[in-house]
């Protein structure tokens, strides 16, 4: 064989080898494809591949529809909704979010928190959500006359963040008006009420000098009890507005809670006697020290004792106890009144909550006393609770962390 013929034959052999290898390779790839698509050797591979492509197009279209549907729903909701990416830039925002942040439709996407809210507190809430999964707070956007928004942000399991904005401008305005009204009214009621109390006391003293009939004495005693309830109610209303305006600061000092309990018992003993209720105190001599605001803690006790007396049948007793626990001082006020049904026990510490309005008719109150008591106790880092069986009395307790002198 001459050289050119040899080269030609060799090239032919290589070309055939490559073609055979390619054919084998393609055959293997096709077999793989059949296996992936679940098409047998006789099945129509092309039809199966088309079905996959069609399915993918349909899924993309459905996803698009779902997103449009969700955006439509989000626009109907009167709460602002924002979707942020990992960098906290706005990805999506509904109509309400645009309206609350005073933006034209479509202006929010792409903005950073500072650009969207123009408020450092809002930015801080979002940064904190990025650090801690979720965060919330109330912010004022758009200057002093702007909107009050409650901002709640939470990391989404799908990445990024959801932010919900609630416009509470009107709610806060109404709350302020209500609070100012209650505050003014209570102040106005205070003076005439103090005069009624003074007159009742003078009348009680006068009656002792005269030989007045029992009927008259009885009426004056009732006048005293009822005006006592009124004073308590006005004080509670004033406390509520003080708490709501954020002015109810605690002045902490080392306080003997046993002494506070004894003082409350002394103050309310006469009131109890006029209701025909015996007030007993079982408080140890040694000091039970806590870090607290003596006046506020006295108010908690006055409240619990006032309730206990108010709900006690005539002839029964109310007992005030104070004792040192492991790391706290516990004070209890026990009565033999109607008790608090189990279902109401957690709720009576809510504002304005009263168990059964019919049952307490004639012993009316504001339904605020226990809410105020809880606010004060929790402000001391303590807790307050009730144990009661309906029909056999109640024991209200609160615990304040003991003052550490070590
Ligand atoms: P109020 O001004 O009505 O007494 P509180 O907040 O002090 O308001 O109490 C809330 C409700 O809890 C009362 O209306 C009453 O239904 C119930 N309650 C409170 N103390 C007692 C008690 N010692 N015995 C029975 N029920 C009580």
XYZ file of C-alpha atoms and ligand atoms in Angstrom:
433
model
C 0.000 0.000 0.000
C 1.291 3.372 -0.970
C 1.340 6.132 1.665
C -1.591 8.197 0.311
C -3.774 5.094 0.143
C -2.740 4.200 3.695
C -3.589 7.684 4.980
C -6.956 7.542 3.232
C -7.810 4.132 4.721
C -6.709 5.249 8.195
C -8.825 8.432 8.003
C -11.791 6.338 6.897
C -11.335 3.961 9.828
C -11.124 6.907 12.309
C -14.244 8.554 10.800
C -16.205 5.316 11.014
C -15.015 4.841 14.643
C -16.140 8.360 15.603
C -19.555 7.873 13.934
C -20.061 4.545 15.692
C -19.039 6.111 19.051
C -21.394 9.054 18.503
C -24.230 6.731 17.534
C -23.655 4.629 20.657
C -23.461 7.806 22.786
C -26.659 9.215 21.325
C -28.391 5.927 21.795
C -27.370 5.944 25.472
C -28.517 9.572 25.913
C -31.867 8.758 24.318
C -32.230 5.718 26.565
C -31.530 7.983 29.561
C -34.089 10.489 28.345
C -36.684 7.702 27.922
C -36.020 6.576 31.456
C -36.320 10.135 32.865
C -39.567 10.773 30.996
C -40.882 7.284 31.774
C -41.303 6.357 28.093
C -40.767 2.664 27.104
C -38.688 1.538 24.085
C -41.831 1.573 21.934
C -43.226 4.884 23.357
C -43.290 8.223 21.524
C -40.360 10.142 22.965
C -41.138 13.325 21.055
C -44.735 13.460 22.320
C -43.538 12.902 25.885
C -40.956 15.716 25.577
C -43.620 18.067 24.172
C -45.946 17.177 27.062
C -43.189 18.143 29.543
C -42.596 21.486 27.814
C -46.369 22.165 27.667
C -46.709 21.292 31.359
C -43.924 23.695 32.247
C -45.508 26.514 30.269
C -48.870 25.857 31.920
C -47.278 25.821 35.406
C -45.517 29.137 34.729
C -48.797 30.630 33.509
C -50.632 29.335 36.594
C -47.938 30.747 38.886
C -48.302 34.101 37.133
C -52.085 33.959 37.563
C -51.754 33.071 41.243
C -49.352 35.986 41.834
C -51.752 38.364 40.032
C -54.676 36.989 42.048
C -52.758 37.414 45.322
C -51.748 40.970 44.371
C -55.404 41.674 43.611
C -56.446 40.363 47.019
C -53.666 42.336 48.739
C -54.942 45.518 47.080
C -58.430 44.906 48.462
C -57.144 44.675 52.031
C -57.150 47.902 54.031
C -53.955 46.893 55.815
C -50.623 47.854 54.241
C -48.613 44.853 53.005
C -44.986 44.987 51.890
C -42.693 42.229 50.673
C -38.994 42.966 51.214
C -35.934 41.138 49.913
C -32.925 40.097 52.026
C -31.485 43.633 51.690
C -34.814 44.972 52.979
C -35.639 46.600 49.647
C -39.319 46.683 48.729
C -40.239 44.008 46.198
C -44.024 44.271 46.359
C -46.439 46.680 48.020
C -50.232 46.836 47.990
C -52.452 49.907 47.518
C -52.870 50.523 51.249
C -49.088 50.519 51.809
C -48.700 53.134 49.062
C -51.522 55.219 50.574
C -50.158 54.988 54.160
C -46.668 55.998 53.050
C -48.078 58.705 50.758
C -46.690 57.294 47.526
C -48.197 57.108 44.044
C -49.127 53.540 42.982
C -46.047 51.565 41.971
C -43.565 53.967 43.613
C -42.558 51.748 46.522
C -40.875 48.750 44.800
C -37.103 49.138 44.757
C -36.960 51.526 47.750
C -34.850 50.930 50.859
C -36.579 51.115 54.303
C -35.311 54.662 54.856
C -36.512 55.762 51.423
C -39.901 54.076 51.875
C -40.640 55.239 55.450
C -38.384 58.297 55.870
C -38.289 57.318 59.543
C -35.449 55.939 61.642
C -37.719 53.991 64.006
C -39.356 52.105 61.125
C -35.914 51.294 59.736
C -34.821 50.069 63.170
C -37.848 47.733 63.369
C -36.998 46.198 59.983
C -33.308 45.842 60.850
C -34.300 44.179 64.093
C -36.610 41.760 62.209
C -33.625 40.824 60.033
C -31.606 40.063 63.183
C -34.304 38.344 65.222
C -36.850 36.843 62.774
C -39.660 39.221 63.733
C -40.125 42.702 65.195
C -42.886 45.244 65.640
C -43.511 48.765 66.870
C -45.484 51.955 66.375
C -44.117 54.790 64.251
C -45.200 58.260 63.216
C -44.645 58.867 59.494
C -45.107 62.087 57.514
C -44.251 64.628 60.239
C -46.048 65.544 63.480
C -49.469 65.582 61.778
C -48.732 62.398 59.894
C -50.022 58.891 60.359
C -49.462 56.559 63.287
C -48.628 53.137 61.905
C -48.174 49.854 63.715
C -45.386 48.053 61.816
C -45.065 44.261 62.098
C -42.238 42.580 60.206
C -41.446 38.879 59.984
C -38.944 36.804 58.029
C -40.617 34.548 55.465
C -39.612 30.872 55.267
C -39.360 31.467 51.501
C -36.692 34.182 52.055
C -37.120 37.942 52.442
C -39.655 39.566 54.768
C -43.341 40.299 55.041
C -44.277 43.629 56.598
C -47.795 44.553 57.676
C -48.772 48.191 58.326
C -51.841 49.076 60.368
C -53.076 52.665 60.419
C -53.956 53.485 64.045
C -54.078 57.291 63.651
C -57.821 57.576 64.278
C -57.811 54.954 67.017
C -55.059 56.792 68.927
C -56.889 60.122 68.467
C -60.095 58.661 69.921
C -58.178 57.025 72.753
C -56.573 60.373 73.582
C -59.955 62.129 73.567
C -61.471 59.431 75.791
C -58.530 59.590 78.140
C -58.676 63.401 78.374
C -62.429 63.247 78.938
C -62.075 60.697 81.735
C -59.238 62.700 83.234
C -61.220 65.975 83.224
C -64.377 64.322 84.494
C -62.578 62.571 87.320
C -60.878 65.797 88.383
C -64.218 67.611 88.345
C -65.853 64.841 90.406
C -63.099 64.740 92.961
C -63.849 67.962 94.804
C -67.626 67.536 95.282
C -66.997 63.946 96.268
C -64.427 64.931 98.865
C -67.028 67.348 100.256
C -69.659 64.581 100.407
C -67.165 62.435 102.345
C -66.436 65.262 104.779
C -70.127 65.974 105.283
C -70.838 62.274 105.865
C -68.087 62.101 108.461
C -69.429 65.230 110.181
C -72.919 63.731 110.123
C -71.626 60.492 111.658
C -69.975 62.478 114.473
C -73.137 64.555 114.997
C -75.232 61.420 115.262
C -73.037 60.167 118.077
C -73.878 63.306 120.076
C -77.628 62.880 119.553
C -79.792 59.983 120.417
C -80.643 59.367 116.778
C -82.872 56.436 115.770
C -81.113 53.334 114.356
C -82.825 53.897 111.026
C -81.026 57.259 110.626
C -77.684 55.858 111.793
C -78.071 53.034 109.302
C -78.705 55.422 106.430
C -75.714 57.578 107.257
C -73.505 54.448 107.460
C -74.767 53.434 103.993
C -74.083 56.953 102.693
C -70.546 56.571 103.953
C -70.057 53.176 102.272
C -71.521 54.319 98.949
C -69.468 57.508 98.858
C -66.442 55.306 99.649
C -67.212 53.266 96.499
C -67.517 56.458 94.491
C -64.150 57.756 95.689
C -62.580 54.406 94.778
C -64.118 54.539 91.287
C -62.965 58.104 90.615
C -59.463 57.217 91.799
C -59.427 54.217 89.454
C -60.510 56.365 86.508
C -57.754 58.855 87.270
C -55.255 56.023 87.510
C -56.373 54.667 84.174
C -55.787 57.955 82.395
C -52.439 58.291 84.140
C -51.418 54.806 82.979
C -52.676 55.425 79.446
C -50.843 58.709 79.119
C -47.663 56.944 80.210
C -47.377 59.173 83.289
C -47.653 56.345 85.819
C -44.021 56.180 86.792
C -42.905 54.028 89.709
C -40.687 55.587 92.382
C -38.714 52.637 93.692
C -37.287 52.430 97.165
C -36.691 49.656 99.687
C -40.136 49.066 101.161
C -41.461 46.808 103.917
C -44.411 45.136 102.196
C -45.641 43.858 105.571
C -45.905 47.472 106.740
C -47.771 48.415 103.533
C -50.214 45.552 104.202
C -50.776 46.625 107.822
C -51.335 50.246 106.756
C -53.882 49.186 104.113
C -55.744 47.084 106.709
C -55.855 50.035 109.123
C -57.072 52.391 106.432
C -59.914 50.129 105.326
C -60.969 48.755 108.732
C -63.627 51.380 109.339
C -64.985 50.932 105.807
C -65.208 47.157 106.417
C -66.930 47.632 109.777
C -69.590 49.772 108.167
C -70.202 46.923 105.706
C -70.457 44.523 108.658
C -67.240 42.736 107.601
C -64.324 41.851 109.945
C -60.909 42.781 108.592
C -58.041 40.695 110.006
C -54.357 40.924 109.213
C -51.821 38.172 109.707
C -48.523 39.863 108.925
C -45.215 38.929 110.640
C -43.332 41.557 112.638
C -40.040 41.116 110.808
C -39.674 43.302 107.696
C -40.601 41.827 104.320
C -38.425 43.978 102.109
C -38.984 44.566 98.404
C -37.820 47.208 95.981
C -41.017 49.041 95.261
C -43.194 52.123 95.174
C -44.917 52.125 98.602
C -47.815 54.289 97.442
C -48.542 52.138 94.387
C -48.246 48.867 96.296
C -50.598 50.342 98.912
C -53.003 51.063 96.094
C -52.877 47.414 94.937
C -53.704 46.285 98.461
C -56.443 48.883 98.901
C -57.962 47.609 95.691
C -57.886 43.932 96.647
C -59.179 44.623 100.156
C -61.872 46.984 98.875
C -63.089 44.247 96.487
C -62.915 41.545 99.170
C -65.024 43.668 101.557
C -67.400 44.731 98.801
C -68.126 41.132 97.788
C -68.271 39.714 101.349
C -71.611 38.872 102.961
C -72.302 40.684 106.239
C -70.792 38.962 109.263
C -67.916 37.376 107.298
C -64.214 38.118 107.601
C -61.495 39.174 105.182
C -57.924 38.142 105.987
C -54.756 39.890 104.739
C -51.562 37.829 104.915
C -47.990 38.626 103.924
C -45.051 36.210 103.950
C -41.587 35.738 102.560
C -41.329 33.094 99.793
C -38.091 31.719 98.301
C -37.119 34.903 96.474
C -40.254 36.989 96.718
C -42.745 38.443 99.155
C -46.284 37.135 98.724
C -49.354 39.026 99.914
C -52.813 37.429 99.915
C -56.295 38.775 100.548
C -58.865 36.060 101.268
C -62.625 36.480 101.485
C -65.752 34.318 101.822
C -67.649 36.047 99.030
C -69.271 34.550 95.927
C -65.924 33.549 94.380
C -64.859 33.932 90.767
C -65.962 31.273 88.242
C -63.014 29.388 86.740
C -63.776 30.635 83.231
C -63.486 34.281 84.360
C -60.382 33.933 86.501
C -57.893 34.882 83.777
C -60.082 37.664 82.412
C -60.909 39.650 85.553
C -57.497 41.329 85.314
C -58.478 42.853 81.965
C -59.730 46.420 81.820
C -63.475 46.907 82.295
C -64.044 43.162 82.769
C -66.716 42.263 85.320
C -67.881 38.721 85.996
C -71.619 38.926 85.974
C -73.062 42.385 85.787
C -76.378 41.245 87.282
C -74.657 39.564 90.213
C -72.744 42.648 91.260
C -75.550 45.117 90.780
C -75.527 47.484 93.688
C -71.846 46.705 94.247
C -70.897 48.325 90.992
C -67.409 49.364 90.135
C -65.523 50.439 87.078
C -64.050 47.015 86.314
C -60.673 48.758 86.332
C -59.309 48.016 89.786
C -57.716 44.653 89.022
C -56.347 45.863 85.668
C -54.633 48.740 87.471
C -53.403 46.368 90.199
C -51.891 44.066 87.560
C -50.249 47.003 85.806
C -48.593 48.110 89.065
C -47.535 44.596 90.139
C -46.066 43.748 86.724
C -44.319 47.137 86.712
C -42.485 45.820 89.818
C -41.495 42.617 87.983
C -44.083 40.693 90.029
C -47.205 38.653 89.318
C -50.818 38.668 90.471
C -53.369 35.843 90.456
C -56.578 34.530 91.993
C -57.571 31.156 93.436
C -61.251 30.647 93.867
C -64.066 28.146 93.981
C -67.371 29.582 92.955
C -69.569 29.915 96.045
C -66.789 29.551 98.598
C -64.719 32.701 98.417
C -61.645 34.015 96.652
C -57.998 34.458 97.499
C -56.216 37.151 95.521
C -52.414 37.062 95.724
C -49.524 39.054 94.397
C -45.804 38.457 94.632
C -43.021 41.039 94.365
C -39.333 40.020 94.059
C -37.628 40.334 97.462
C -35.083 43.139 97.792
C -31.594 41.680 97.633
C -29.413 43.158 100.349
C -26.393 40.932 99.860
P -64.707 46.387 89.980
O -64.568 47.857 90.003
O -65.877 45.896 89.198
O -64.583 45.767 91.326
P -62.214 45.051 89.462
O -61.273 45.137 88.313
O -61.682 45.375 90.808
O -63.461 45.948 89.108
O -62.801 43.584 89.475
C -63.261 43.004 88.280
C -64.304 41.968 88.548
O -63.728 40.851 89.224
C -65.412 42.444 89.475
O -66.400 43.151 88.772
C -65.916 41.119 90.005
O -66.768 40.518 89.047
C -64.661 40.281 90.110
N -64.080 40.308 91.472
C -63.046 41.073 91.899
N -62.762 40.829 93.192
C -63.637 39.893 93.596
C -63.853 39.208 94.852
N -63.099 39.448 95.925
N -64.853 38.285 94.889
C -65.604 38.017 93.798
N -65.461 38.617 92.605
C -64.480 39.546 92.503
